[in-house]
PDB file of C-alpha atoms in Angstrom:
ATOM      1  CA  UNK A   1     -14.320   4.835  13.878  1.00  0.00           C
ATOM      2  CA  UNK A   2     -15.569   1.677  12.144  1.00  0.00           C
ATOM      3  CA  UNK A   3     -14.800   3.218   8.733  1.00  0.00           C
ATOM      4  CA  UNK A   4     -11.176   3.740   9.735  1.00  0.00           C
ATOM      5  CA  UNK A   5     -10.832   0.109  10.825  1.00  0.00           C
ATOM      6  CA  UNK A   6     -12.387  -1.077   7.564  1.00  0.00           C
ATOM      7  CA  UNK A   7     -10.053   1.250   5.677  1.00  0.00           C
ATOM      8  CA  UNK A   8      -6.972  -0.273   7.285  1.00  0.00           C
ATOM      9  CA  UNK A   9      -8.415  -3.779   7.022  1.00  0.00           C
ATOM     10  CA  UNK A  10      -8.703  -3.362   3.258  1.00  0.00           C
ATOM     11  CA  UNK A  11      -5.268  -1.786   3.003  1.00  0.00           C
ATOM     12  CA  UNK A  12      -3.706  -4.567   5.059  1.00  0.00           C
ATOM     13  CA  UNK A  13      -5.496  -7.226   2.990  1.00  0.00           C
ATOM     14  CA  UNK A  14      -4.188  -5.760  -0.280  1.00  0.00           C
ATOM     15  CA  UNK A  15      -0.617  -5.603   1.021  1.00  0.00           C
ATOM     16  CA  UNK A  16      -0.788  -9.107   2.492  1.00  0.00           C
ATOM     17  CA  UNK A  17      -2.180 -10.451  -0.781  1.00  0.00           C
ATOM     18  CA  UNK A  18       0.774  -8.999  -2.699  1.00  0.00           C
ATOM     19  CA  UNK A  19       3.318 -10.267  -0.202  1.00  0.00           C
ATOM     20  CA  UNK A  20       1.853 -13.780  -0.235  1.00  0.00           C
ATOM     21  CA  UNK A  21       1.961 -14.405  -3.981  1.00  0.00           C
ATOM     22  CA  UNK A  22       4.632 -14.772  -6.633  1.00  0.00           C
ATOM     23  CA  UNK A  23       2.069 -14.345  -9.421  1.00  0.00           C
ATOM     24  CA  UNK A  24       2.760 -10.616  -9.895  1.00  0.00           C
ATOM     25  CA  UNK A  25      -0.943  -9.742 -10.134  1.00  0.00           C
ATOM     26  CA  UNK A  26      -2.626  -6.798 -11.777  1.00  0.00           C
ATOM     27  CA  UNK A  27      -4.863  -4.420  -9.814  1.00  0.00           C
ATOM     28  CA  UNK A  28      -7.849  -6.137 -11.424  1.00  0.00           C
ATOM     29  CA  UNK A  29      -6.682  -9.560 -10.244  1.00  0.00           C
ATOM     30  CA  UNK A  30      -6.143  -8.276  -6.712  1.00  0.00           C
ATOM     31  CA  UNK A  31      -9.618  -6.731  -6.729  1.00  0.00           C
ATOM     32  CA  UNK A  32     -11.302  -9.886  -8.069  1.00  0.00           C
ATOM     33  CA  UNK A  33      -9.550 -12.195  -5.606  1.00  0.00           C
ATOM     34  CA  UNK A  34     -10.085  -9.992  -2.545  1.00  0.00           C
ATOM     35  CA  UNK A  35     -13.678  -9.083  -3.427  1.00  0.00           C
ATOM     36  CA  UNK A  36     -14.682 -12.592  -2.339  1.00  0.00           C
ATOM     37  CA  UNK A  37     -13.354 -11.898   1.178  1.00  0.00           C
ATOM     38  CA  UNK A  38     -14.208  -8.188   1.289  1.00  0.00           C
ATOM     39  CA  UNK A  39     -17.533  -7.645  -0.504  1.00  0.00           C
ATOM     40  CA  UNK A  40     -17.474  -3.849  -0.058  1.00  0.00           C
ATOM     41  CA  UNK A  41     -14.013  -3.504  -1.638  1.00  0.00           C
ATOM     42  CA  UNK A  42     -13.940  -0.959  -4.463  1.00  0.00           C
ATOM     43  CA  UNK A  43     -11.596  -0.984  -7.441  1.00  0.00           C
ATOM     44  CA  UNK A  44     -10.625   2.603  -6.584  1.00  0.00           C
ATOM     45  CA  UNK A  45      -9.493   1.439  -3.137  1.00  0.00           C
ATOM     46  CA  UNK A  46      -7.171  -1.103  -4.744  1.00  0.00           C
ATOM     47  CA  UNK A  47      -5.680   1.501  -7.117  1.00  0.00           C
ATOM     48  CA  UNK A  48      -5.252   4.126  -4.384  1.00  0.00           C
ATOM     49  CA  UNK A  49      -3.523   1.673  -2.067  1.00  0.00           C
ATOM     50  CA  UNK A  50      -1.244   0.332  -4.808  1.00  0.00           C
ATOM     51  CA  UNK A  51      -0.175   3.910  -5.541  1.00  0.00           C
ATOM     52  CA  UNK A  52       0.434   4.525  -1.838  1.00  0.00           C
ATOM     53  CA  UNK A  53       2.386   1.265  -1.454  1.00  0.00           C
ATOM     54  CA  UNK A  54       4.574   2.120  -4.464  1.00  0.00           C
ATOM     55  CA  UNK A  55       5.290   5.592  -3.039  1.00  0.00           C
ATOM     56  CA  UNK A  56       6.211   4.031   0.328  1.00  0.00           C
ATOM     57  CA  UNK A  57       8.423   1.399  -1.319  1.00  0.00           C
ATOM     58  CA  UNK A  58       6.289  -1.470  -0.004  1.00  0.00           C
ATOM     59  CA  UNK A  59       5.518  -2.883  -3.467  1.00  0.00           C
ATOM     60  CA  UNK A  60       6.890  -2.347  -6.929  1.00  0.00           C
ATOM     61  CA  UNK A  61       5.430  -2.126 -10.366  1.00  0.00           C
ATOM     62  CA  UNK A  62       7.205  -4.913 -12.249  1.00  0.00           C
ATOM     63  CA  UNK A  63       6.123  -4.130 -15.783  1.00  0.00           C
ATOM     64  CA  UNK A  64       3.211  -3.401 -18.019  1.00  0.00           C
ATOM     65  CA  UNK A  65       2.413  -6.684 -19.737  1.00  0.00           C
ATOM     66  CA  UNK A  66       0.052  -6.482 -22.709  1.00  0.00           C
ATOM     67  CA  UNK A  67      -1.186  -3.109 -21.454  1.00  0.00           C
ATOM     68  CA  UNK A  68      -1.751  -4.227 -17.840  1.00  0.00           C
ATOM     69  CA  UNK A  69       0.445  -3.051 -14.955  1.00  0.00           C
ATOM     70  CA  UNK A  70       1.697  -5.911 -12.760  1.00  0.00           C
ATOM     71  CA  UNK A  71       2.807  -5.636  -9.136  1.00  0.00           C
ATOM     72  CA  UNK A  72       5.275  -7.374  -6.848  1.00  0.00           C
ATOM     73  CA  UNK A  73       5.210  -7.527  -3.051  1.00  0.00           C
ATOM     74  CA  UNK A  74       8.874  -8.531  -3.001  1.00  0.00           C
ATOM     75  CA  UNK A  75      10.807  -5.273  -3.186  1.00  0.00           C
ATOM     76  CA  UNK A  76      14.251  -6.810  -2.708  1.00  0.00           C
ATOM     77  CA  UNK A  77      16.352  -6.533  -5.876  1.00  0.00           C
ATOM     78  CA  UNK A  78      15.630  -9.521  -8.109  1.00  0.00           C
ATOM     79  CA  UNK A  79      15.305 -10.434 -11.766  1.00  0.00           C
ATOM     80  CA  UNK A  80      12.105 -11.249 -13.676  1.00  0.00           C
ATOM     81  CA  UNK A  81      11.244 -13.189 -16.809  1.00  0.00           C
ATOM     82  CA  UNK A  82       8.104 -12.105 -18.676  1.00  0.00           C
ATOM     83  CA  UNK A  83       6.472 -14.536 -21.101  1.00  0.00           C
ATOM     84  CA  UNK A  84       5.331 -12.836 -24.282  1.00  0.00           C
ATOM     85  CA  UNK A  85       2.749 -15.570 -24.928  1.00  0.00           C
ATOM     86  CA  UNK A  86       0.936 -16.237 -21.639  1.00  0.00           C
ATOM     87  CA  UNK A  87       1.971 -13.007 -19.813  1.00  0.00           C
ATOM     88  CA  UNK A  88       3.443 -14.896 -16.847  1.00  0.00           C
ATOM     89  CA  UNK A  89       5.879 -12.881 -14.745  1.00  0.00           C
ATOM     90  CA  UNK A  90       8.380 -15.229 -13.133  1.00  0.00           C
ATOM     91  CA  UNK A  91      10.973 -14.479 -10.443  1.00  0.00           C
ATOM     92  CA  UNK A  92      14.426 -15.696 -11.460  1.00  0.00           C
ATOM     93  CA  UNK A  93      15.517 -16.476  -7.940  1.00  0.00           C
ATOM     94  CA  UNK A  94      18.887 -17.921  -8.948  1.00  0.00           C
ATOM     95  CA  UNK A  95      19.929 -14.654 -10.608  1.00  0.00           C
ATOM     96  CA  UNK A  96      21.066 -11.466  -8.928  1.00  0.00           C
ATOM     97  CA  UNK A  97      21.144  -8.013 -10.443  1.00  0.00           C
ATOM     98  CA  UNK A  98      24.788  -7.763 -11.567  1.00  0.00           C
ATOM     99  CA  UNK A  99      26.707  -5.156  -9.557  1.00  0.00           C
ATOM    100  CA  UNK A 100      28.825  -4.495 -12.645  1.00  0.00           C
ATOM    101  CA  UNK A 101      25.678  -3.404 -14.489  1.00  0.00           C
ATOM    102  CA  UNK A 102      24.745  -1.013 -11.685  1.00  0.00           C
ATOM    103  CA  UNK A 103      28.278   0.416 -11.619  1.00  0.00           C
ATOM    104  CA  UNK A 104      28.298   0.828 -15.413  1.00  0.00           C
ATOM    105  CA  UNK A 105      24.977   2.688 -15.252  1.00  0.00           C
ATOM    106  CA  UNK A 106      26.342   5.032 -12.588  1.00  0.00           C
ATOM    107  CA  UNK A 107      29.462   5.734 -14.622  1.00  0.00           C
ATOM    108  CA  UNK A 108      27.398   6.322 -17.736  1.00  0.00           C
ATOM    109  CA  UNK A 109      25.042   8.858 -16.184  1.00  0.00           C
ATOM    110  CA  UNK A 110      27.291  10.230 -13.455  1.00  0.00           C
ATOM    111  CA  UNK A 111      24.544   9.574 -10.905  1.00  0.00           C
ATOM    112  CA  UNK A 112      23.758   7.060  -8.197  1.00  0.00           C
ATOM    113  CA  UNK A 113      21.537   4.045  -8.900  1.00  0.00           C
ATOM    114  CA  UNK A 114      18.991   3.550  -6.120  1.00  0.00           C
ATOM    115  CA  UNK A 115      16.901   0.869  -7.788  1.00  0.00           C
ATOM    116  CA  UNK A 116      17.284  -1.565 -10.647  1.00  0.00           C
ATOM    117  CA  UNK A 117      14.580  -3.661 -12.246  1.00  0.00           C
ATOM    118  CA  UNK A 118      15.973  -6.218 -14.643  1.00  0.00           C
ATOM    119  CA  UNK A 119      13.547  -8.223 -16.765  1.00  0.00           C
ATOM    120  CA  UNK A 120      13.993 -10.693 -19.565  1.00  0.00           C
ATOM    121  CA  UNK A 121      11.241 -11.397 -22.066  1.00  0.00           C
ATOM    122  CA  UNK A 122      10.573 -14.442 -24.200  1.00  0.00           C
ATOM    123  CA  UNK A 123       8.599 -17.677 -24.084  1.00  0.00           C
ATOM    124  CA  UNK A 124       8.298 -19.528 -20.775  1.00  0.00           C
ATOM    125  CA  UNK A 125       8.864 -23.282 -20.531  1.00  0.00           C
ATOM    126  CA  UNK A 126       5.117 -24.017 -20.420  1.00  0.00           C
ATOM    127  CA  UNK A 127       4.496 -22.104 -23.643  1.00  0.00           C
ATOM    128  CA  UNK A 128       7.468 -23.782 -25.350  1.00  0.00           C
ATOM    129  CA  UNK A 129       6.106 -27.182 -24.284  1.00  0.00           C
ATOM    130  CA  UNK A 130       2.660 -26.314 -25.713  1.00  0.00           C
ATOM    131  CA  UNK A 131       4.258 -25.430 -29.058  1.00  0.00           C
ATOM    132  CA  UNK A 132       6.199 -28.687 -29.152  1.00  0.00           C
ATOM    133  CA  UNK A 133       3.122 -30.851 -28.467  1.00  0.00           C
TER     134      UNK A 133
END
């Protein structure tokens, strides 16, 4: 019985961590940060739960940035900006996924769009400022 409670405690902690951050962490970051609170947390537990959460639609995989998959606890449609220098993944909260783009995709393929992930890439303001100084 205690194992089951620990199992759900870890699962809940991983999901809460993702929902409480806008940093779009990797599995490794989640593991490192939660390991301090949950010493018996295993990397495999993090990966298994991320897979489960993605299948259940509770989290999304935003992108693979420099070979590392990044996750988002906000599954509402929104736009991201990915910095090619520092690997930051930033929510563009003032932008919505254009309905015209979704409609064009449906017309093009003859199907029905159920999800859209729109990301821009480039240099973030912090990296531009570093270059200018």
